[in-house]
XYZ file of C-alpha atoms in Angstrom:
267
model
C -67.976 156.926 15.316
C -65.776 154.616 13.872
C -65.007 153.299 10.482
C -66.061 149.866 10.032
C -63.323 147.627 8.810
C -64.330 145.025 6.386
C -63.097 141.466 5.369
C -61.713 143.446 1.873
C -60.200 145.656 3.886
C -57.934 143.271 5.934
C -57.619 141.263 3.003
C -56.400 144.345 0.715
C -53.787 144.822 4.045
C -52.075 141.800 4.417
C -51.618 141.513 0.237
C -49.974 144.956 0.442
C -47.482 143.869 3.414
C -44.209 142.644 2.886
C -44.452 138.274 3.175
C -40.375 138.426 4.442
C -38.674 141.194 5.857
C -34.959 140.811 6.240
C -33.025 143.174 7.906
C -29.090 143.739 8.465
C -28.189 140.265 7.752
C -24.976 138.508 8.317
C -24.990 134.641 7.621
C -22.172 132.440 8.681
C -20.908 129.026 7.706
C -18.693 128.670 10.708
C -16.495 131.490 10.541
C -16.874 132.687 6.570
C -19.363 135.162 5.719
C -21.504 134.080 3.258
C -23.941 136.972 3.527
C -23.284 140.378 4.019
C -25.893 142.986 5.384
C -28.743 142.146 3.622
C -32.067 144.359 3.876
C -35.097 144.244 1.813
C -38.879 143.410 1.591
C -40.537 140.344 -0.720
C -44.249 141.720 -1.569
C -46.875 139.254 -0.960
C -48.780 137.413 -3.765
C -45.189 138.203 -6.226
C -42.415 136.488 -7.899
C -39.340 137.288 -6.943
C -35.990 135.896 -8.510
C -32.960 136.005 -6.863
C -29.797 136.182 -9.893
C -26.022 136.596 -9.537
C -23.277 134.267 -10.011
C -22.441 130.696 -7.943
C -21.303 131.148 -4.735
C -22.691 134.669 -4.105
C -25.359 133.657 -1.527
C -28.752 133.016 -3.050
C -29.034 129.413 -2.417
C -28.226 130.345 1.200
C -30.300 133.062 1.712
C -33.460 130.915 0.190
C -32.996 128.823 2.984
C -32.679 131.404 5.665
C -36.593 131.573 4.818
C -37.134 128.202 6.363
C -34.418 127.242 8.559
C -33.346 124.816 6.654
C -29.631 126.540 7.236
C -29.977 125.171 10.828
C -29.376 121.444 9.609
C -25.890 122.652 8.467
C -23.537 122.244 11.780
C -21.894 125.982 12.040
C -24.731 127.696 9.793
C -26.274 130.627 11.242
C -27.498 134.078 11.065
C -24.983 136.025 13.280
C -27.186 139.462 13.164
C -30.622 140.724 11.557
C -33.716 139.750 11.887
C -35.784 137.851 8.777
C -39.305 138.374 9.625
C -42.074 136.443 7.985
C -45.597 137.409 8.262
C -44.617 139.436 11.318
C -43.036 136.854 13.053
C -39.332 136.544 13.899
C -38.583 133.340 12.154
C -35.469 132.894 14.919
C -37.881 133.232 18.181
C -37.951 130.578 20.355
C -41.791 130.113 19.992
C -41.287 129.347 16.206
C -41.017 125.507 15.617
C -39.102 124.939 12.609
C -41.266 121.856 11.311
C -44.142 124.339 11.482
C -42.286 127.051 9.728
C -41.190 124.400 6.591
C -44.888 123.612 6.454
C -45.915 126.850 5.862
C -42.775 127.750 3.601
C -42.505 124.951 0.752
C -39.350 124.073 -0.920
C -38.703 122.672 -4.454
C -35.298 121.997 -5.191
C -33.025 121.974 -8.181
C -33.134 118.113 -8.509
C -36.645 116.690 -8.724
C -36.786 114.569 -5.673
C -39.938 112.325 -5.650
C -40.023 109.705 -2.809
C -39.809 105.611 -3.905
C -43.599 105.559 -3.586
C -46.557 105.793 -6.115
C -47.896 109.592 -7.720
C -50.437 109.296 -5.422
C -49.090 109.148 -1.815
C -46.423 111.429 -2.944
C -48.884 114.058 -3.060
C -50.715 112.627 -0.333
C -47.415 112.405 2.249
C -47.510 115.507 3.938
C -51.397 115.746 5.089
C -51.158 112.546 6.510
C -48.843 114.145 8.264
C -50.734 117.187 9.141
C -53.297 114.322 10.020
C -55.706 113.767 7.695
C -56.533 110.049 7.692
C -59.700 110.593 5.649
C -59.538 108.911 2.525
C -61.951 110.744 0.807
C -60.448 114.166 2.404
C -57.119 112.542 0.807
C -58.338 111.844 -2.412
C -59.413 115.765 -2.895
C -56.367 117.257 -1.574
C -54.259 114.854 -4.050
C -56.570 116.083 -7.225
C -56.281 119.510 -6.470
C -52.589 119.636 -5.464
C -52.066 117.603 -8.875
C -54.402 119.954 -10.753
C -52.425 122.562 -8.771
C -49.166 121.791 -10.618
C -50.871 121.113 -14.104
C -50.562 117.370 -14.048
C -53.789 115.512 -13.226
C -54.817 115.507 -16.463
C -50.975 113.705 -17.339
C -51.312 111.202 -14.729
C -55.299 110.677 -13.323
C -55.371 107.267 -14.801
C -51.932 105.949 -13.140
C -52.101 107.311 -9.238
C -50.708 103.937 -7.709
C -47.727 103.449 -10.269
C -44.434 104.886 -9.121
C -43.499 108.395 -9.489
C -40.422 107.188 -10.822
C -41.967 106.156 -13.916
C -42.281 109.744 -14.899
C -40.309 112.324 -17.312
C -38.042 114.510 -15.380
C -40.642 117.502 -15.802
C -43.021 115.557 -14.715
C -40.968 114.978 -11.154
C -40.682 118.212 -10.916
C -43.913 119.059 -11.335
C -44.998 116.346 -9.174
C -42.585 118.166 -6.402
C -44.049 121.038 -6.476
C -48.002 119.655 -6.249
C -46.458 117.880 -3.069
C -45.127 121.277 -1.689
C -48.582 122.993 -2.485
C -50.515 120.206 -1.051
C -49.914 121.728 2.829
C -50.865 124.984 1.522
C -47.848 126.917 2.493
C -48.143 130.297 2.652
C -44.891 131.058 0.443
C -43.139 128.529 -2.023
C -39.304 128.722 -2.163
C -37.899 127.165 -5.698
C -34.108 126.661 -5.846
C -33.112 126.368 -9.898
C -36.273 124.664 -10.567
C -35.514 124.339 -13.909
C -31.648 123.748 -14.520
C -31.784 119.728 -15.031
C -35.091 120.316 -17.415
C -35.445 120.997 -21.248
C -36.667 123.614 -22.687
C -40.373 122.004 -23.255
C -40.444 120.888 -19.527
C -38.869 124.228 -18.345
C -41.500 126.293 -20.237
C -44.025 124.122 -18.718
C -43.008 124.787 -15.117
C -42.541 128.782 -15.917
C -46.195 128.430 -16.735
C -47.007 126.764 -13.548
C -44.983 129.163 -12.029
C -46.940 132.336 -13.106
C -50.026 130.028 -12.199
C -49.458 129.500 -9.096
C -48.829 133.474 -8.105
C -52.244 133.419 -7.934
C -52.406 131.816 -4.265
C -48.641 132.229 -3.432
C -45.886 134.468 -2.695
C -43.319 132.794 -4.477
C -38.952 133.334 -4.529
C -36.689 131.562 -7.146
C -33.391 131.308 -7.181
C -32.481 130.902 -10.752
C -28.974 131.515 -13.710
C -31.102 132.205 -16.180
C -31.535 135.538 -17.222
C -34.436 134.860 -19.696
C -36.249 132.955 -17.271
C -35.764 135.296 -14.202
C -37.100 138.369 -17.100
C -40.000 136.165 -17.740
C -41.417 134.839 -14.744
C -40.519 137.541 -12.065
C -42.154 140.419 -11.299
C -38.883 141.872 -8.812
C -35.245 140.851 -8.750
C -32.510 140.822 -6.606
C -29.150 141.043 -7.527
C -26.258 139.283 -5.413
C -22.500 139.465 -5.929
C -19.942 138.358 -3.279
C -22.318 137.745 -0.254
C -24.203 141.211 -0.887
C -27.129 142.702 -2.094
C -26.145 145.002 -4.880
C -29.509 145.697 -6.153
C -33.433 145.037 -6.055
C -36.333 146.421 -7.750
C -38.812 145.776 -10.461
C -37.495 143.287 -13.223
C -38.806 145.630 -15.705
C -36.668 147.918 -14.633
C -33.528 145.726 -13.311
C -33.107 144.396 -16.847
C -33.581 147.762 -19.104
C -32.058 150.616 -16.889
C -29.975 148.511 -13.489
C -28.678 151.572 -11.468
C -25.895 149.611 -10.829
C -22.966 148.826 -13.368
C -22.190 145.169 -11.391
C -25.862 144.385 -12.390
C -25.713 145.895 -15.989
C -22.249 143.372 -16.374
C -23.850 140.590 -14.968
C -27.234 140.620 -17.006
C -25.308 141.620 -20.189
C -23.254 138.624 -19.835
C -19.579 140.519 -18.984
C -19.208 138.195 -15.987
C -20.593 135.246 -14.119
């Protein structure tokens, strides 16, 4: 007789799979190697920060994730495999577009369009399709509630989203990325044009939003990597030198090139 398999149980399966699996990486801007052999698993429903110094290949690997690489003329993965939800994100049945929908992207510089609060949240299910104004009008509130600024900015929908603070943007960015419901939401330096009010603000939006996301930033600070993540990679010269709990990264690293780095010796 067999074991009946409930919704709980699938549900309990797919949180305990990996969201991206990368595998024996290279990465290529024409013929320099920006990435070197890279392996390792990003748990669904966690934060993950990717540290190390400029130039070392976190920016670039963060965009592996959604093929965002492939606008860059002589950018590519020259061997591995970087699956996502199962799914080889370099098959030829995977459409890109599709893959950046279900991958979100909020980059260092808050990067509203020209156009009111409103249809900057509303932008990307019209272009999903939904026409219905009503429909609209929900999926704004909650994408705005989302990124903890409805209550900032209910009363002024149609004025321009460049009438707001800089944290606001970038909070404002990151209800527009939400309001596709991706899957995972990639954050490059979210926080590195911000002050410290507005940064602590997004950290808190940031552990929010783990809730419903799997979520990878790429970040230089060390306090702010420690505080939000709950696993960390460290890069250094195109490689992955280490990865594990940030508990653990930051209070016993198994590696001295991520004991220097975090202590503040180099980079």
């Amino acid at each position: 007789m067999h074991e009946m398999v409930t919704t709980a149980d699938r549900i309990d399966e797919r949180v305990s799979q990996a969201a991206v699996e990368v595998r024996d990486v290279d990465f290529c801007y024409g013929s320099s190697l920006a990435l070197e052999d890279i392996s390792f698993d990003i748990p669904s429903s966690q934060i993950v920060a990717f540290i190390g110094p400029s130039g070392c290949g976190k920016s670039t690997l963060l965009r592996c994730f959604n093929r965002m690489n492939d606008l860059v003329p002589g950018a590519r993965v020259t061997r591995g495999t970087i699956h996502i939800d199962g799914v080889e994100i370099h098959s030829p049945e995977v459409d890109p577009v599709e893959l950046r929908r279900r991958i979100g992207m909020v980059f260092q510089k808050s990067n509203p369009f020209p156009r009111s609060i409103y249809e900057n949240v509303a932008y990307g299910p019209r272009l999903t399709g939904v026409k219905d104004k009503g429909e609209l009008d929900g999926i704004v509130e909650s994408a705005l509630r989302g990124s903890a600024l409805w209550d900032e900015v209910k009363d002024r929908l149609e004025e321009s989203a460049f009438g707001l603070s800089g944290g606001q943007q970038q909070r404002l960015c990151i209800a527009r990325t939400i309001a596709v419901k991706p899957e995972i939401v990639l954050m490059d330096e979210p926080c590195s044009a911000l002050d410290p009010v507005a940064t602590a603000k997004v950290e808190e939006l940031i552990l929010e939003l783990k809730k419903n996301y799997t979520i990878v930033i790429v970040t230089h600070n060390m306090q702010q990597a420690r505080r939000v993540s709950d696993q960390t990679a460290f890069f250094y010269l195109g490689k992955l030198i280490e990865y594990g709990e940030t508990s653990r990264i930051f209070s016993n690293p198994e590696r001295v090139e991520t004991e220097d780095y975090i202590t503040g010796r180099f980079g």
